[in-house]
Short mmCIF file of the C-alpha atoms (twelve columns), coordinates in Angstrom:
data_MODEL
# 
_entry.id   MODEL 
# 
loop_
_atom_site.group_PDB 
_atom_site.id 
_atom_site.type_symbol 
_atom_site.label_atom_id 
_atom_site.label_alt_id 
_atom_site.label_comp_id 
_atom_site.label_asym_id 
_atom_site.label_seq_id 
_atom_site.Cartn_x 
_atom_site.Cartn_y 
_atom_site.Cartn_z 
_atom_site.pdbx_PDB_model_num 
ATOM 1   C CA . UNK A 1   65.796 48.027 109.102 1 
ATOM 2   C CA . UNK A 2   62.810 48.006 106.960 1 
ATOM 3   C CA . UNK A 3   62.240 48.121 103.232 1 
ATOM 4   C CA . UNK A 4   64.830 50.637 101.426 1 
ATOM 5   C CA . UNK A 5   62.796 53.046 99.849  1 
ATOM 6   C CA . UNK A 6   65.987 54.002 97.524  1 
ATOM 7   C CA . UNK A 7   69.597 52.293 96.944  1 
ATOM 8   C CA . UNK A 8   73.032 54.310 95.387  1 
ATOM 9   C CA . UNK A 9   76.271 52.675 95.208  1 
ATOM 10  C CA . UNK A 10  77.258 53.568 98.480  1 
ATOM 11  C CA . UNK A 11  73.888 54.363 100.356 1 
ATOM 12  C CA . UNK A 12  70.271 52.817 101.216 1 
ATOM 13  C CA . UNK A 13  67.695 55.311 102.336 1 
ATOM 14  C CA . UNK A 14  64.637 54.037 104.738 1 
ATOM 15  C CA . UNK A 15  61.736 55.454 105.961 1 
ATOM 16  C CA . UNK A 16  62.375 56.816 109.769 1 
ATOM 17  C CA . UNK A 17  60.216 54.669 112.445 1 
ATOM 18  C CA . UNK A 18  59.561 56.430 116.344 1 
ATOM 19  C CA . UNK A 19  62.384 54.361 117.497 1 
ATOM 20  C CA . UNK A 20  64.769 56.885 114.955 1 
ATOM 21  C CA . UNK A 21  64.670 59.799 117.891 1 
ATOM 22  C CA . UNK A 22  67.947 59.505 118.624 1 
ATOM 23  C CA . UNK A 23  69.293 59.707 115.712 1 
ATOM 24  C CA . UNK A 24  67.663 63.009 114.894 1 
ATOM 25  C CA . UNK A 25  68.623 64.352 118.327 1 
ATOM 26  C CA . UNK A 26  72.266 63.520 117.955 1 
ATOM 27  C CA . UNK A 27  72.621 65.045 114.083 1 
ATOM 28  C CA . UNK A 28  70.291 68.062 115.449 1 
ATOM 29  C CA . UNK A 29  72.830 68.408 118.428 1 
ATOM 30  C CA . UNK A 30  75.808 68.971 116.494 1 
ATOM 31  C CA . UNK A 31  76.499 72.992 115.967 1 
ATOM 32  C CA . UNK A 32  78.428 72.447 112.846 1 
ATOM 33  C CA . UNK A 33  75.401 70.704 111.009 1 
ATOM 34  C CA . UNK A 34  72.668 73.494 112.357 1 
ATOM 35  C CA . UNK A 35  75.482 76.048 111.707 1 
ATOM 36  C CA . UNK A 36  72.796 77.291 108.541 1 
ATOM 37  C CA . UNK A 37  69.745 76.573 110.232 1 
ATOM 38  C CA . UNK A 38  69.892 77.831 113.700 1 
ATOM 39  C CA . UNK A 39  72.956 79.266 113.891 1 
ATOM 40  C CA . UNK A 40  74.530 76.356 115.423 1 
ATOM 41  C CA . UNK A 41  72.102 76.041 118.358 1 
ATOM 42  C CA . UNK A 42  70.486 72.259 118.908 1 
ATOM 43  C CA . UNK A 43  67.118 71.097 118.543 1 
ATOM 44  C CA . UNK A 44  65.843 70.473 121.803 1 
ATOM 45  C CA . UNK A 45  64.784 66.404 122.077 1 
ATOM 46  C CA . UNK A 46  61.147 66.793 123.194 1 
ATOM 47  C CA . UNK A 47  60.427 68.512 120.242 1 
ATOM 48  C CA . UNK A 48  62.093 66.320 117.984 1 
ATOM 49  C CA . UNK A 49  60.080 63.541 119.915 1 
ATOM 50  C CA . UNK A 50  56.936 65.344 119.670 1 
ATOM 51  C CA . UNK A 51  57.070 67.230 116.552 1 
ATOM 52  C CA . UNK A 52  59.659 66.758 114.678 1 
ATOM 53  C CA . UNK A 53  59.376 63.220 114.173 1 
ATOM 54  C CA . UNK A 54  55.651 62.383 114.730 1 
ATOM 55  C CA . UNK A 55  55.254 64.635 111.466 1 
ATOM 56  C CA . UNK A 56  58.027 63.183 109.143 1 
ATOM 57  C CA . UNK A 57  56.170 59.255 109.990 1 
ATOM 58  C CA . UNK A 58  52.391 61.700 109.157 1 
ATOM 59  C CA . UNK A 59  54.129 62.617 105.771 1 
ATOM 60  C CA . UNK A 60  54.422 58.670 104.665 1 
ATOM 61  C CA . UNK A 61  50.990 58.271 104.839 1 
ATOM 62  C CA . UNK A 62  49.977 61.635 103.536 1 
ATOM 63  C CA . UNK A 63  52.428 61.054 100.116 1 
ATOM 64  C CA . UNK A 64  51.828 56.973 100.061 1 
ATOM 65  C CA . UNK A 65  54.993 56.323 100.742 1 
ATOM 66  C CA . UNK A 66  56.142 58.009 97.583  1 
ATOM 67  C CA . UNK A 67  57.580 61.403 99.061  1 
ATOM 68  C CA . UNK A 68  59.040 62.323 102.503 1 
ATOM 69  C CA . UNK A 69  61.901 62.697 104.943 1 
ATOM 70  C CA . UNK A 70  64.465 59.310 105.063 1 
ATOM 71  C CA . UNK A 71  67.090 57.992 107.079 1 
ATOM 72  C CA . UNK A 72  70.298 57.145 105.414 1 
ATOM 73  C CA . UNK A 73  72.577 54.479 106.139 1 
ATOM 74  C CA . UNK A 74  75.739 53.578 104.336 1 
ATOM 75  C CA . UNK A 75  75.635 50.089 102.901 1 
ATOM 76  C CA . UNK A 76  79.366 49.104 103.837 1 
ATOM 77  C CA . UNK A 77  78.909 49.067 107.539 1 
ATOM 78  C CA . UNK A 78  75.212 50.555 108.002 1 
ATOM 79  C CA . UNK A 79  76.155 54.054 109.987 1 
ATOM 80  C CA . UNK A 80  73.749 55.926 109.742 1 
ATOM 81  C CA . UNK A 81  75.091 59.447 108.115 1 
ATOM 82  C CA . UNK A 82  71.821 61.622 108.347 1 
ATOM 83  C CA . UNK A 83  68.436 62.317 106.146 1 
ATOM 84  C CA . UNK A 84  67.428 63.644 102.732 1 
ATOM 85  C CA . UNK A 85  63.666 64.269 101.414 1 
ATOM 86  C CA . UNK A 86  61.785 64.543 98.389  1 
ATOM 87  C CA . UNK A 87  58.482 66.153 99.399  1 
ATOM 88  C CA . UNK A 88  56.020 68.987 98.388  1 
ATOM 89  C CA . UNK A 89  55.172 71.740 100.590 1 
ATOM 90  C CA . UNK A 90  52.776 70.898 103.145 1 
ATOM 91  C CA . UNK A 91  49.504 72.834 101.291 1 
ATOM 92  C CA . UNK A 92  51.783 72.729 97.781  1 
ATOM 93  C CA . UNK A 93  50.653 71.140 94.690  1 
ATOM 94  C CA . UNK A 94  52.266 67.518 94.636  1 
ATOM 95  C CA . UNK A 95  54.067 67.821 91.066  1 
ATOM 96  C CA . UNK A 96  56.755 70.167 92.877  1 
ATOM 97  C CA . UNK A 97  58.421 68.892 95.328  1 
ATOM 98  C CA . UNK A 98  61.629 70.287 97.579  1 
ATOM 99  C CA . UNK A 99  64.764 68.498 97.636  1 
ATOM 100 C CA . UNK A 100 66.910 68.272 100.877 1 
ATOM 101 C CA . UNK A 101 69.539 66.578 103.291 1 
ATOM 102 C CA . UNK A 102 70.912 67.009 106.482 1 
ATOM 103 C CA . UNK A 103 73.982 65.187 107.242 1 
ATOM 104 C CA . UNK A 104 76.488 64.214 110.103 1 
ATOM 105 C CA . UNK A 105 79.801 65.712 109.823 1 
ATOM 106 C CA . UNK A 106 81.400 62.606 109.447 1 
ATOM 107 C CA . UNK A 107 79.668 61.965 106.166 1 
ATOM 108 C CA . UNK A 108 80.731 65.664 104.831 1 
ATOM 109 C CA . UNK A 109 83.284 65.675 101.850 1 
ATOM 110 C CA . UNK A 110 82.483 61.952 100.285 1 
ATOM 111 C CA . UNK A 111 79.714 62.882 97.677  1 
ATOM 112 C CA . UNK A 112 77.021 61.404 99.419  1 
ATOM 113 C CA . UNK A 113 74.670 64.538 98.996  1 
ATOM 114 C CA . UNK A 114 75.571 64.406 95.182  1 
ATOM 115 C CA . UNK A 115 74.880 60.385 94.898  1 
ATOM 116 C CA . UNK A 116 71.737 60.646 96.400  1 
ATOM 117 C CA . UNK A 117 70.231 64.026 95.345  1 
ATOM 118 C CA . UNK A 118 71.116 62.665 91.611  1 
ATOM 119 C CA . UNK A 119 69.277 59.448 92.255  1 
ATOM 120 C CA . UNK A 120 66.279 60.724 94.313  1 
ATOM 121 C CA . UNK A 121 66.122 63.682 91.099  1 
ATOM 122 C CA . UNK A 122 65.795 60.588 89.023  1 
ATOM 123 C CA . UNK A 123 63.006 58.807 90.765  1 
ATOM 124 C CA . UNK A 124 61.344 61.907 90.969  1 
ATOM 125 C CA . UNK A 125 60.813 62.481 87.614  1 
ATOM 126 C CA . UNK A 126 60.607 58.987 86.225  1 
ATOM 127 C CA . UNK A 127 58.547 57.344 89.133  1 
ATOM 128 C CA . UNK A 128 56.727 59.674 90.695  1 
ATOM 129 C CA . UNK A 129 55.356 62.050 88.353  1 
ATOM 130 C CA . UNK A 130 57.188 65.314 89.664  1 
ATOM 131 C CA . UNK A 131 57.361 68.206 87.334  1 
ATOM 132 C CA . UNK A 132 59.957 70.200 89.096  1 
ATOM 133 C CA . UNK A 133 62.170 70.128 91.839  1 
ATOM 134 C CA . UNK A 134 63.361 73.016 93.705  1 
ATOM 135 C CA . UNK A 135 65.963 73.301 97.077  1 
ATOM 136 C CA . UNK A 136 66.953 76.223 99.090  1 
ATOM 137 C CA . UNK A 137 69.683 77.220 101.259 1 
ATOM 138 C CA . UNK A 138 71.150 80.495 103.051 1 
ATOM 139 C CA . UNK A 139 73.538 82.303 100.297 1 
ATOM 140 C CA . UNK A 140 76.674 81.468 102.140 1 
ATOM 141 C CA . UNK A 141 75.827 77.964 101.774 1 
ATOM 142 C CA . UNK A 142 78.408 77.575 99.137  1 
ATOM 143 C CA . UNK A 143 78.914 73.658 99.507  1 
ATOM 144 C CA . UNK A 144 75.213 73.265 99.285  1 
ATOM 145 C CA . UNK A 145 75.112 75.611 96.584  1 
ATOM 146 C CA . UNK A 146 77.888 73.904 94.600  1 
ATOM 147 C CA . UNK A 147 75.784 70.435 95.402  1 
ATOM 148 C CA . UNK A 148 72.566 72.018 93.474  1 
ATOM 149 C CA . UNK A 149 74.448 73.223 90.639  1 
ATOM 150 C CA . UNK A 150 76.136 69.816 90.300  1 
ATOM 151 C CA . UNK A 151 72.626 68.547 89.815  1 
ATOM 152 C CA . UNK A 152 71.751 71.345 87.037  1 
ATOM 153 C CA . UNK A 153 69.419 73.154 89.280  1 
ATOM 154 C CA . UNK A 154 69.336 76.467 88.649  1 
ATOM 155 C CA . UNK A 155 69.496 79.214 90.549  1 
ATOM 156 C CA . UNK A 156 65.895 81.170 90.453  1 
ATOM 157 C CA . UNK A 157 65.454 83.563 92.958  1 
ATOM 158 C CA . UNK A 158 67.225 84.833 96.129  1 
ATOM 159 C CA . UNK A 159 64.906 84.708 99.601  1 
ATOM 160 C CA . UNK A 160 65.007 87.121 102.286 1 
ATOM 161 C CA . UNK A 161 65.798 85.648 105.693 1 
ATOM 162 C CA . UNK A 162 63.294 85.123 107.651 1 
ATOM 163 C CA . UNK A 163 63.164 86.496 111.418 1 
ATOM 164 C CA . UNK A 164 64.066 83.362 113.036 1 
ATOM 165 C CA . UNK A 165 67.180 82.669 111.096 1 
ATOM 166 C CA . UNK A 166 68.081 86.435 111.489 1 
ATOM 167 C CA . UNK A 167 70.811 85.326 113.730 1 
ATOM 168 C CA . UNK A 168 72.780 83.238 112.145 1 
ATOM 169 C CA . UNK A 169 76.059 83.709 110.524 1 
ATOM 170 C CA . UNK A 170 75.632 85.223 106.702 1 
ATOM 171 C CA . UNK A 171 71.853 85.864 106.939 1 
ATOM 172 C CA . UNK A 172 72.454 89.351 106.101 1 
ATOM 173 C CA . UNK A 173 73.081 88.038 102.809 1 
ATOM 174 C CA . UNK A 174 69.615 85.821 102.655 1 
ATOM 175 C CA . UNK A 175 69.271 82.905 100.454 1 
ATOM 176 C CA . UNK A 176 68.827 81.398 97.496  1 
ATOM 177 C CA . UNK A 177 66.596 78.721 95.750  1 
ATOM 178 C CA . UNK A 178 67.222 76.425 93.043  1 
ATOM 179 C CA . UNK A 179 65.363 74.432 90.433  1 
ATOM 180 C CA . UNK A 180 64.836 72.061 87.688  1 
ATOM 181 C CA . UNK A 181 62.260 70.896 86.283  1 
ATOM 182 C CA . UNK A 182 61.806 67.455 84.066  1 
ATOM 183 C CA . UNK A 183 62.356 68.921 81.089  1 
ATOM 184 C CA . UNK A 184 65.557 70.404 82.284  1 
ATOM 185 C CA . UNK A 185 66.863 67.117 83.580  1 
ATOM 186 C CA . UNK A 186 66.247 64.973 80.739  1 
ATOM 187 C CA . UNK A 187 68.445 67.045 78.733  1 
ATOM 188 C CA . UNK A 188 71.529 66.131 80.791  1 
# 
């Protein structure tokens, strides 16, 4: 494993390498984890391999390292439990940036999400120079929802769905996004 790019309690966060396919392919593969994003249905390998992956390792160099898309790991034993980012939108300005995380089921119901996403909102706006930070997720999302307002991110707008997440389960209800901005957090 190479340098942690962050450390909780219970969690050290790396950046992904091409030998990380697997991983992605296995968390991608499970329907309860795409359940939001696809509707269950798995991401097929080759374009993990070819896409996917190729673009999250493009992203360290485009952000210096700074922002991106990173493999977690738990410290006591070193399973890997799934990703989070910290990164602007590809043409975005660089002082906003989204915050995510995709996890294995195993890792559902410990905090991890909450651990990190507090620590990674601290970097961001002590470190890095972020002015806000915003995450979205389908409206039925209410676990991911309950994870943002843990944070104080507010909620800021709702988001139609868009046609290729038209068939999964809730869409009909669309989504929402969240922020905060520096400001915001510093009074917490």
């Amino acid at each position: 494993m190479d340098i942690a790019y962050l450390e909780t309690e219970r969690l050290t966060l790396r950046r992904f390498t091409s030998d990380d396919a697997d991983l992605l392919i296995e968390l991608d593969s499970d329907a309860a984890v795409m359940r939001y994003l696809t509707g269950g249905h798995p991401t097929a390998p080759d374009i993990v391999r070819e896409q996917h992956l190729p673009n999250i390792i493009a992203g360290y160099e485009r952000w210096r390292g700074d922002l991106g898309l990173f493999a977690a790991y738990e410290k006591d034993g070193g399973a890997f439990i799934g990703w989070f980012c910290l990164r602007p939108e590809p043409q975005g300005p660089l002082d906003e940036a989204e915050l995510g995380y995709r996890l294995r089921q195993a890792a559902w119901g410990k905090g991890y999400a909450t651990e990190v996403s507090r620590a990674l909102l601290g970097r961001a706006f002590t470190r890095l120079g972020i002015r806000m930070v915003w995450a979205e997720t389908m409206a039925v999302n209410h676990g991911s929802r309950n994870i943002m307002e843990k944070l104080g991110m507010t909620l800021t707008a709702t988001i139609l769905t868009p046609p290729d997440m038209e068939m999964v389960e809730g869409s009909e209800h669309g989504g929402v996004r969240y922020e905060i901005t520096r400001e915001q957090w510093l009074q917490q």
